[in-house]
Short mmCIF file of C-alpha atoms and ligand atoms in Angstrom, two decimals:
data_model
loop_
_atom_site.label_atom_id
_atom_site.label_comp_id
_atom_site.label_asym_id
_atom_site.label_seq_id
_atom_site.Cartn_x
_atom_site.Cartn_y
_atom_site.Cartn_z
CA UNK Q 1 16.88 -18.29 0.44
CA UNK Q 2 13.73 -17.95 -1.53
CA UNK Q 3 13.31 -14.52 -3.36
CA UNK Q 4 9.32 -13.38 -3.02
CA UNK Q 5 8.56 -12.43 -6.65
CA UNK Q 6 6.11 -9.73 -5.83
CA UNK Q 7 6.22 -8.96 -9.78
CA UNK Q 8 4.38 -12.40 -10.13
CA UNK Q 9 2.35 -12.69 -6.98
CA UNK Q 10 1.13 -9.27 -8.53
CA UNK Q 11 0.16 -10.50 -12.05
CA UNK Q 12 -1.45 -13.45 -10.82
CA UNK Q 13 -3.79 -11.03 -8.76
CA UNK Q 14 -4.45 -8.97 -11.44
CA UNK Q 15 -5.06 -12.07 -13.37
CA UNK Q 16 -7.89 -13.13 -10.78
CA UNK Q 17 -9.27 -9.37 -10.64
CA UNK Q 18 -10.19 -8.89 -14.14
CA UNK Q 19 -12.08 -12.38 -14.07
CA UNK Q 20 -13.50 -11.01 -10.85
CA UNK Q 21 -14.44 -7.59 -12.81
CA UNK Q 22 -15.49 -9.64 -16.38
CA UNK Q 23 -18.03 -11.78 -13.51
CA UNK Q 24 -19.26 -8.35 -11.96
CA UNK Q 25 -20.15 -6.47 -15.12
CA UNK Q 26 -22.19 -9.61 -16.16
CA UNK Q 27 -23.81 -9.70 -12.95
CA UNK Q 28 -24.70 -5.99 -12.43
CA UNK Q 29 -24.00 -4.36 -16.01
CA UNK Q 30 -21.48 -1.92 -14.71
CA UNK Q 31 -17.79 -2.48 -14.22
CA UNK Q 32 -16.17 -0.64 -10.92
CA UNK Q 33 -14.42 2.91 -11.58
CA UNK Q 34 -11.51 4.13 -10.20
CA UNK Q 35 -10.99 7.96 -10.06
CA UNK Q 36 -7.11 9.48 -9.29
CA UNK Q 37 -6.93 12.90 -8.39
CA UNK Q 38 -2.91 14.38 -9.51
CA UNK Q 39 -2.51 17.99 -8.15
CA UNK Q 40 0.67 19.27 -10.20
CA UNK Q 41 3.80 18.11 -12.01
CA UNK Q 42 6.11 16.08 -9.53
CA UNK Q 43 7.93 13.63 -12.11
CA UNK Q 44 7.38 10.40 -9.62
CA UNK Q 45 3.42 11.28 -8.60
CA UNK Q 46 2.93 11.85 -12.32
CA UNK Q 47 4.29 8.29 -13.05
CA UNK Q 48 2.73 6.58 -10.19
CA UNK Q 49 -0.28 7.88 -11.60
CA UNK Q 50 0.61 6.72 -15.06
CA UNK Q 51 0.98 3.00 -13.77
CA UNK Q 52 -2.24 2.74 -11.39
CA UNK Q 53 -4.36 3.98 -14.61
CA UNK Q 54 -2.57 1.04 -17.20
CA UNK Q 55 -3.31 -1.48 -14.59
CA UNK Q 56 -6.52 -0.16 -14.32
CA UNK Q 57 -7.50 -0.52 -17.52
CA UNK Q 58 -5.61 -3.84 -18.21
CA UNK Q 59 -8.53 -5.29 -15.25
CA UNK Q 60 -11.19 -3.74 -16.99
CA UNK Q 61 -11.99 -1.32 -14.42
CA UNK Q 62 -13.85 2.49 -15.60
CA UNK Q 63 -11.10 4.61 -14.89
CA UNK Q 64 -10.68 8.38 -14.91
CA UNK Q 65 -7.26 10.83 -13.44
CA UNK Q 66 -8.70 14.38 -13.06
CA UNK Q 67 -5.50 16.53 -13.09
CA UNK Q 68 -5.08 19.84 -11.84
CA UNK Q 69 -2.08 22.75 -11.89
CA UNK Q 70 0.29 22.99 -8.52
CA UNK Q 71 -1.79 26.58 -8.38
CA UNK Q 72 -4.82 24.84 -7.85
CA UNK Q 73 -7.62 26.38 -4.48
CA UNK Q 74 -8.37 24.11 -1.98
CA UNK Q 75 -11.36 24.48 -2.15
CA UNK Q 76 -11.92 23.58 -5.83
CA UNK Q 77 -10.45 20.38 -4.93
CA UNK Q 78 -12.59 19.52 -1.84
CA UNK Q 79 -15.95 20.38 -4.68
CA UNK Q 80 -14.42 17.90 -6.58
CA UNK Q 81 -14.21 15.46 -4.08
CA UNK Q 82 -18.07 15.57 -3.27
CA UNK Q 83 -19.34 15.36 -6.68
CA UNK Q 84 -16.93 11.98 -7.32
CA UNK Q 85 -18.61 11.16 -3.66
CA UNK Q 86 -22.03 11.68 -5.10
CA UNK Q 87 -21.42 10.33 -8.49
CA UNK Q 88 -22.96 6.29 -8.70
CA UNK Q 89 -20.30 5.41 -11.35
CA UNK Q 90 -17.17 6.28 -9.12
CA UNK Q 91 -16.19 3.28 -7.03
CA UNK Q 92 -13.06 4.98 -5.84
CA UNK Q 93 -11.58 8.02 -5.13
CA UNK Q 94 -7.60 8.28 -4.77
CA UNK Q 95 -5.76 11.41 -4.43
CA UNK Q 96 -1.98 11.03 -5.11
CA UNK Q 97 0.14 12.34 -2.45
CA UNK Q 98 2.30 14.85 -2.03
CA UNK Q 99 -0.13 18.01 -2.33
CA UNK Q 100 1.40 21.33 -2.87
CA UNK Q 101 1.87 22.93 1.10
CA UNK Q 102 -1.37 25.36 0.81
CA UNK Q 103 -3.69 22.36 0.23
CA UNK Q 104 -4.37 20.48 4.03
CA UNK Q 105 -3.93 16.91 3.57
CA UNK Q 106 -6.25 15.95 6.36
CA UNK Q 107 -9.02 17.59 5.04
CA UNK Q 108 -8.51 16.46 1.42
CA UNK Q 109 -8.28 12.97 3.02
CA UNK Q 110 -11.64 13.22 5.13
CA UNK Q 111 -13.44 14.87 2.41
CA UNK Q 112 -13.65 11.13 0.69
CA UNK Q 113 -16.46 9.00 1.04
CA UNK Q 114 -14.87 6.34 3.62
CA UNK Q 115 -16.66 3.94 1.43
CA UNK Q 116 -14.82 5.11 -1.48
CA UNK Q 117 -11.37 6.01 0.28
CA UNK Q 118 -9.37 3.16 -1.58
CA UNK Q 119 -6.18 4.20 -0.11
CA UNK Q 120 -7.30 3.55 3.30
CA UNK Q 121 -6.02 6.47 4.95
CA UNK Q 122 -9.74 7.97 5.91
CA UNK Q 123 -9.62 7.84 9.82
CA UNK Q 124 -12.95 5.78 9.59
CA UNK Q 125 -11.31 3.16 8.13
CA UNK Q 126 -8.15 3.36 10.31
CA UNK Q 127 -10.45 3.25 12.73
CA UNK Q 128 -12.51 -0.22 11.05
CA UNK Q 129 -8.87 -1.66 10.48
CA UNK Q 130 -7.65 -0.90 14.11
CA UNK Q 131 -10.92 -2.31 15.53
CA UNK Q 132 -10.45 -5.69 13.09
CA UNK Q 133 -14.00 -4.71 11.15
CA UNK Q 134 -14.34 -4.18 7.33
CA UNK Q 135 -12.67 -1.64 6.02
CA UNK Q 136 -10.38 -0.28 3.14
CA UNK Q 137 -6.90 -1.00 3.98
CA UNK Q 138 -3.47 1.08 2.43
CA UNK Q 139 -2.33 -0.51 -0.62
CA UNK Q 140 1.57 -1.00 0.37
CA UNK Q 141 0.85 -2.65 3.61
CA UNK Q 142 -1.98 -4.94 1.95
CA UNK Q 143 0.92 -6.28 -0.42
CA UNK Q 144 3.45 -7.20 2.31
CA UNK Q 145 0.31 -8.63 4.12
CA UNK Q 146 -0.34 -10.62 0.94
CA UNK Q 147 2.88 -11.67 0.06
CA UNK Q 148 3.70 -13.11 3.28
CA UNK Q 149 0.79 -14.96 3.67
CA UNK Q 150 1.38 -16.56 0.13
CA UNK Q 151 4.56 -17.85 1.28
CA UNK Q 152 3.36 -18.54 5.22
CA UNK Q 153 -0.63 -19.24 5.41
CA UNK Q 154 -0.16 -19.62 9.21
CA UNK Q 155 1.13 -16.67 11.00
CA UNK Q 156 -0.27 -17.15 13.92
CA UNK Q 157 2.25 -17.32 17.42
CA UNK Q 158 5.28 -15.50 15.26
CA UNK Q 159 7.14 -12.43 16.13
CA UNK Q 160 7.03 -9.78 13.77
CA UNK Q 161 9.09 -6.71 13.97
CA UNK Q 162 7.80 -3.78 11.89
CA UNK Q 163 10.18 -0.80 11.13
CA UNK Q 164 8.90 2.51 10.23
CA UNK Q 165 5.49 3.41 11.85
CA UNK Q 166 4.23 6.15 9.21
CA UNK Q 167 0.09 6.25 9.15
CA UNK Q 168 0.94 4.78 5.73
CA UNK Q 169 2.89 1.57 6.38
CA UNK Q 170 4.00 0.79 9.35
CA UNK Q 171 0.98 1.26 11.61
CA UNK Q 172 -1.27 -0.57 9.40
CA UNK Q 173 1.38 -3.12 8.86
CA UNK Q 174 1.19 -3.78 12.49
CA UNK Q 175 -2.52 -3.84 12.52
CA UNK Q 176 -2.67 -6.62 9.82
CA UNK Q 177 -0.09 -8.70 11.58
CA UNK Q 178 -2.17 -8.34 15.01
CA UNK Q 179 -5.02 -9.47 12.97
CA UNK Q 180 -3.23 -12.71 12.08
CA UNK Q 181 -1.74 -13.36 15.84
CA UNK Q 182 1.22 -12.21 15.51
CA UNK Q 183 2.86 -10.55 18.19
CA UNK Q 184 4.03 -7.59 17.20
CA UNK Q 185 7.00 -4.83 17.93
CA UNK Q 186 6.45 -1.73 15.81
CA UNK Q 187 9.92 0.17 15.65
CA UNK Q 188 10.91 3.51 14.99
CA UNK Q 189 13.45 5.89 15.02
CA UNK Q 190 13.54 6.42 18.73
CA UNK Q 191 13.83 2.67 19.06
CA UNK Q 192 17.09 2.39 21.51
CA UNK Q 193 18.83 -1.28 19.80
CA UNK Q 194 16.67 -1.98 16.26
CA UNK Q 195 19.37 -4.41 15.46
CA UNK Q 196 18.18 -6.58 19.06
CA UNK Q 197 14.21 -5.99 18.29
CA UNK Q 198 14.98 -7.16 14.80
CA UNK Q 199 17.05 -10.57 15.57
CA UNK Q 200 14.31 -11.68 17.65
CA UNK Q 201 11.91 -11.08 14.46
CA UNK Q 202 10.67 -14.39 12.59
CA UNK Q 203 9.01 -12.08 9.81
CA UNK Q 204 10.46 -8.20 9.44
CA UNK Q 205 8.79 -5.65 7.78
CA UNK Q 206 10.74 -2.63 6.53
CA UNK Q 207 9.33 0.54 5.67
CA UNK Q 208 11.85 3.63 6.92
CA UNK Q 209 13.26 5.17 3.64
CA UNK Q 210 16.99 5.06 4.54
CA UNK Q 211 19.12 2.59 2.05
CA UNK Q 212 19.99 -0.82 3.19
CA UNK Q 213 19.14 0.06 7.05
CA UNK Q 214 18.40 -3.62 8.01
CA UNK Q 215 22.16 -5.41 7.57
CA UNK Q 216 22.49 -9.41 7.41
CA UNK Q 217 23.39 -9.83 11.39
CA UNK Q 218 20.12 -8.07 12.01
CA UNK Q 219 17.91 -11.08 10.73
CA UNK Q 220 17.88 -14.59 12.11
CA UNK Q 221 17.93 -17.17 10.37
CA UNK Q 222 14.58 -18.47 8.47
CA UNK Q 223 13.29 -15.30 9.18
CA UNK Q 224 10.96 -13.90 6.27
CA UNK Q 225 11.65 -9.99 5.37
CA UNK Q 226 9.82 -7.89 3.28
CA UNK Q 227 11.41 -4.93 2.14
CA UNK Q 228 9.03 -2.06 1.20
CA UNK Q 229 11.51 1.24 1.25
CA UNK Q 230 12.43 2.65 -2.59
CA UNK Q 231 15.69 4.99 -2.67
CA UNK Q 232 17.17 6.43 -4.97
CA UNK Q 233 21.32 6.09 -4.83
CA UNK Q 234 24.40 6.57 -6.88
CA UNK Q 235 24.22 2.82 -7.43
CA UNK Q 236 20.03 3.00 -8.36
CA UNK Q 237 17.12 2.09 -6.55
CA UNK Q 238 17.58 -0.15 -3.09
CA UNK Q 239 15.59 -1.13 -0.62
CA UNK Q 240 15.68 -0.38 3.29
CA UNK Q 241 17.56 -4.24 3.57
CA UNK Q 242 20.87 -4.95 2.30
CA UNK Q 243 19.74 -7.70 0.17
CA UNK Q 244 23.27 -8.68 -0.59
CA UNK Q 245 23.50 -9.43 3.12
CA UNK Q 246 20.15 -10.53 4.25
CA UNK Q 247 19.92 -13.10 1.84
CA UNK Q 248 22.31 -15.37 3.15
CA UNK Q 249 20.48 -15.36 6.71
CA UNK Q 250 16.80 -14.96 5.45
CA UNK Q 251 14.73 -17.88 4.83
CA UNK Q 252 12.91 -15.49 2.66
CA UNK Q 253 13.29 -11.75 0.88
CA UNK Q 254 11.59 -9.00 -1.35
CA UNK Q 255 13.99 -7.79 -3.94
CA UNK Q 256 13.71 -3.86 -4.84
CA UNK Q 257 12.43 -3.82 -7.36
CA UNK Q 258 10.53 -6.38 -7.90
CA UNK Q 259 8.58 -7.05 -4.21
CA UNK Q 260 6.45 -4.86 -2.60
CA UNK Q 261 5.89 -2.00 -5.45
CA UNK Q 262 3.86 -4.08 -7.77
CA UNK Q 263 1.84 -5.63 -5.04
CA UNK Q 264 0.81 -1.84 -4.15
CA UNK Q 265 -1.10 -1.47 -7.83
CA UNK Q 266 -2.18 -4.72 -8.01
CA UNK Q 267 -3.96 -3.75 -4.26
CA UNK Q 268 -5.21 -0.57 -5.03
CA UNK Q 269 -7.63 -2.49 -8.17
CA UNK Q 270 -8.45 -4.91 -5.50
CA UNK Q 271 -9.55 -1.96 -3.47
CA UNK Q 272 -11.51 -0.23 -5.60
CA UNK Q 273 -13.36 -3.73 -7.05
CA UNK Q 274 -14.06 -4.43 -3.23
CA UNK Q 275 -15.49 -0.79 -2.30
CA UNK Q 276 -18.03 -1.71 -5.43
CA UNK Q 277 -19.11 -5.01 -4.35
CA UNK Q 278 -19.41 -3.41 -0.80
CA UNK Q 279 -21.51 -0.75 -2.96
CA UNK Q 280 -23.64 -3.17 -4.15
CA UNK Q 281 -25.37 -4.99 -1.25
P1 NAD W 1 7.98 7.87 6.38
O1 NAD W 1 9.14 8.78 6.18
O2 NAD W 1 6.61 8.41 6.47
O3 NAD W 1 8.23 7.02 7.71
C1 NAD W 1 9.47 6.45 7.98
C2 NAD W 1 9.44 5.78 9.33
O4 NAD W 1 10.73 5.23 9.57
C3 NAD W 1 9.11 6.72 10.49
O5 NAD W 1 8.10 6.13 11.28
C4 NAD W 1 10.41 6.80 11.29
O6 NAD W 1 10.20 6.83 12.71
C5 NAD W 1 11.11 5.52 10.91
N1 NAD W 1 12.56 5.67 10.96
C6 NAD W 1 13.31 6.69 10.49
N2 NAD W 1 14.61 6.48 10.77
C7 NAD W 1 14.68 5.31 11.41
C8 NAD W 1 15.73 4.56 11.97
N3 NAD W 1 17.00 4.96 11.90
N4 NAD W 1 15.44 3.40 12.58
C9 NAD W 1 14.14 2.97 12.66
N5 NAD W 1 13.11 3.63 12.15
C10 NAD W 1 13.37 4.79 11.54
O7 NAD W 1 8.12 6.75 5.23
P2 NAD W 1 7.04 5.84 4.50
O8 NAD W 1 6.12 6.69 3.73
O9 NAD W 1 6.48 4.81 5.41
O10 NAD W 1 7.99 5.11 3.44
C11 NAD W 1 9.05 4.26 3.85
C12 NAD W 1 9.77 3.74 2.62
O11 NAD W 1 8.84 2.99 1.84
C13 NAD W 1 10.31 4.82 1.67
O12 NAD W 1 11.53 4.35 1.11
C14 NAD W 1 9.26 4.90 0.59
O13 NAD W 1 9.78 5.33 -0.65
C15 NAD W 1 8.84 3.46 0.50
N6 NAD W 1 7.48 3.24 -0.02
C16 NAD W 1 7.33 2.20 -0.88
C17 NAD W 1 6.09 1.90 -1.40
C18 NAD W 1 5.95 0.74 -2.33
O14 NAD W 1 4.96 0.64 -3.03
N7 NAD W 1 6.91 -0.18 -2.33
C19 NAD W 1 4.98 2.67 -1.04
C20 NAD W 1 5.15 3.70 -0.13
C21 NAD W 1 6.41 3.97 0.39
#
């Protein structure tokens, strides 16, 4: 079994981004900047945030976190969001997730400039994604999408089984994979036998958020899984794949840590350095 160091695939990206930002501030005399938006004082939002600014930095990118008390109106927010819309040195605009329940999500997400929604989750650029233009795409997914095409260029004719079909990962998970000729079964938890759908899988993509859902007789063999879910346990942080178990049947497996997580960073800098070439034409 090979073990898909996401931790390296990651710092070889970032590697290749801050050449990519060095070239782009000689060409244009401006580096891209990345603006985060944290609403509160949830411990794991607040470190998130922490991590996506050091990376930041460390690429060279122009890079700002407004922060604002759980008490905070809507509608000072939304303001906010239009002057970082209107504002020429603000590449991208991410607002960390959760928000407190009196602040609507939706409209905090459509209030971005689609051209500046570096999360991907403006329904413009589902929409672009969906319809295989340009287009922003979510961080997490673009990792797995990444990762598995380091290890397999050619995806094209294999079955992919996606598990977990949240707006974040799973649905643009599938879209990716579509995009590459896959053919693709997004699962859920409705899904009558996941354990069938997933043996006929040659690449699996997990992202449900329950611990070590996807056992070893689930996977065939020489299948490649990716393994996106974090939880928290008595025994630390696993994945949604027993790894114990799945690595003796995959031909290839995220650990957790260690996989997907630092591929989501590394993506949102690509992100952001992409919406400011895309500014730039
Ligand atoms: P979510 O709760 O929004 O969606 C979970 C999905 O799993 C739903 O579509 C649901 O139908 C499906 N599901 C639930 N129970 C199921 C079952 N028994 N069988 C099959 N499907 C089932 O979760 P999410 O936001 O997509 O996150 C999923 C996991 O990924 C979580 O562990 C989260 O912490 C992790 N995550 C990791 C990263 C990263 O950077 N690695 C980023 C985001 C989320």
């Amino acid at each position: 079994m090979i073990l898909i160091d996401g931790k390296k695939v990651a710092a070889e990206l970032r590697k290749e981004l801050k050449q990519e930002v060095t070239e782009l501030k000689a060409k244009h005399n401006k580096v891209p900047g990345l603006t985060v938006i944290l609403i509160g004082d949830l411990t794991p939002s607040q470190i998130y945030v922490k991590n996506k600014e050091k990376s930041a930095n460390e690429v060279g990118l122009k890079s700002e976190v407004i922060k604002y008390p759980d008490s905070v109106e809507e509608k000072t927010v939304l303001e906010k969001i239009q002057d970082l819309n209107n504002d020429e040195t603000v590449s991208g605009i991410l607002v960390q997730l959760p928000l407190p329940k009196h602040i609507d999500k939706q409209k905090v997400i459509e209030a971005i400039d689609p051209s500046k929604d570096v999360d991907g989750f403006h329904p413009m650029n589902v929409g672009n994604l969906s319809s295989g233009y340009e287009s922003s795409i979510p961080c997490t997914p673009l990792g797995c999408y990444l990762l598995i095409k380091k290890f397999e260029p050619n995806l094209s004719g294999k079955k992919a089984v996606v598990v977990g079909r949240s707006n974040l990962n799973g649905k643009p998970m599938t879209q990716l994979l579509l995009k590459e000729n896959c053919t693709v079964t997004i699962t859920h938890s409705k899904t009558k036998d996941l354990k069938a759908e997933c043996l006929e899988a040659d690449i699996i993509v997990a992202a449900v958020g329950i611990p070590e859902l996807v056992r070893g007789d689930w996977v065939k063999k020489d299948a490649i899984v990716i393994d996106v879910g974090i939880n928290k346990t008595d025994n630390g942080i696993v994945g949604d794949v027993h790894f114990d178990e799945v690595s003796k049947n995959a031909k290839a497996l995220t650990p957790v840590p260690g996989g997907v997580g630092p591929m989501t960073i590394a993506c949102l800098l690509k992100n952001t350095i992409d919406c400011f070439k895309r500014s730039q034409i």
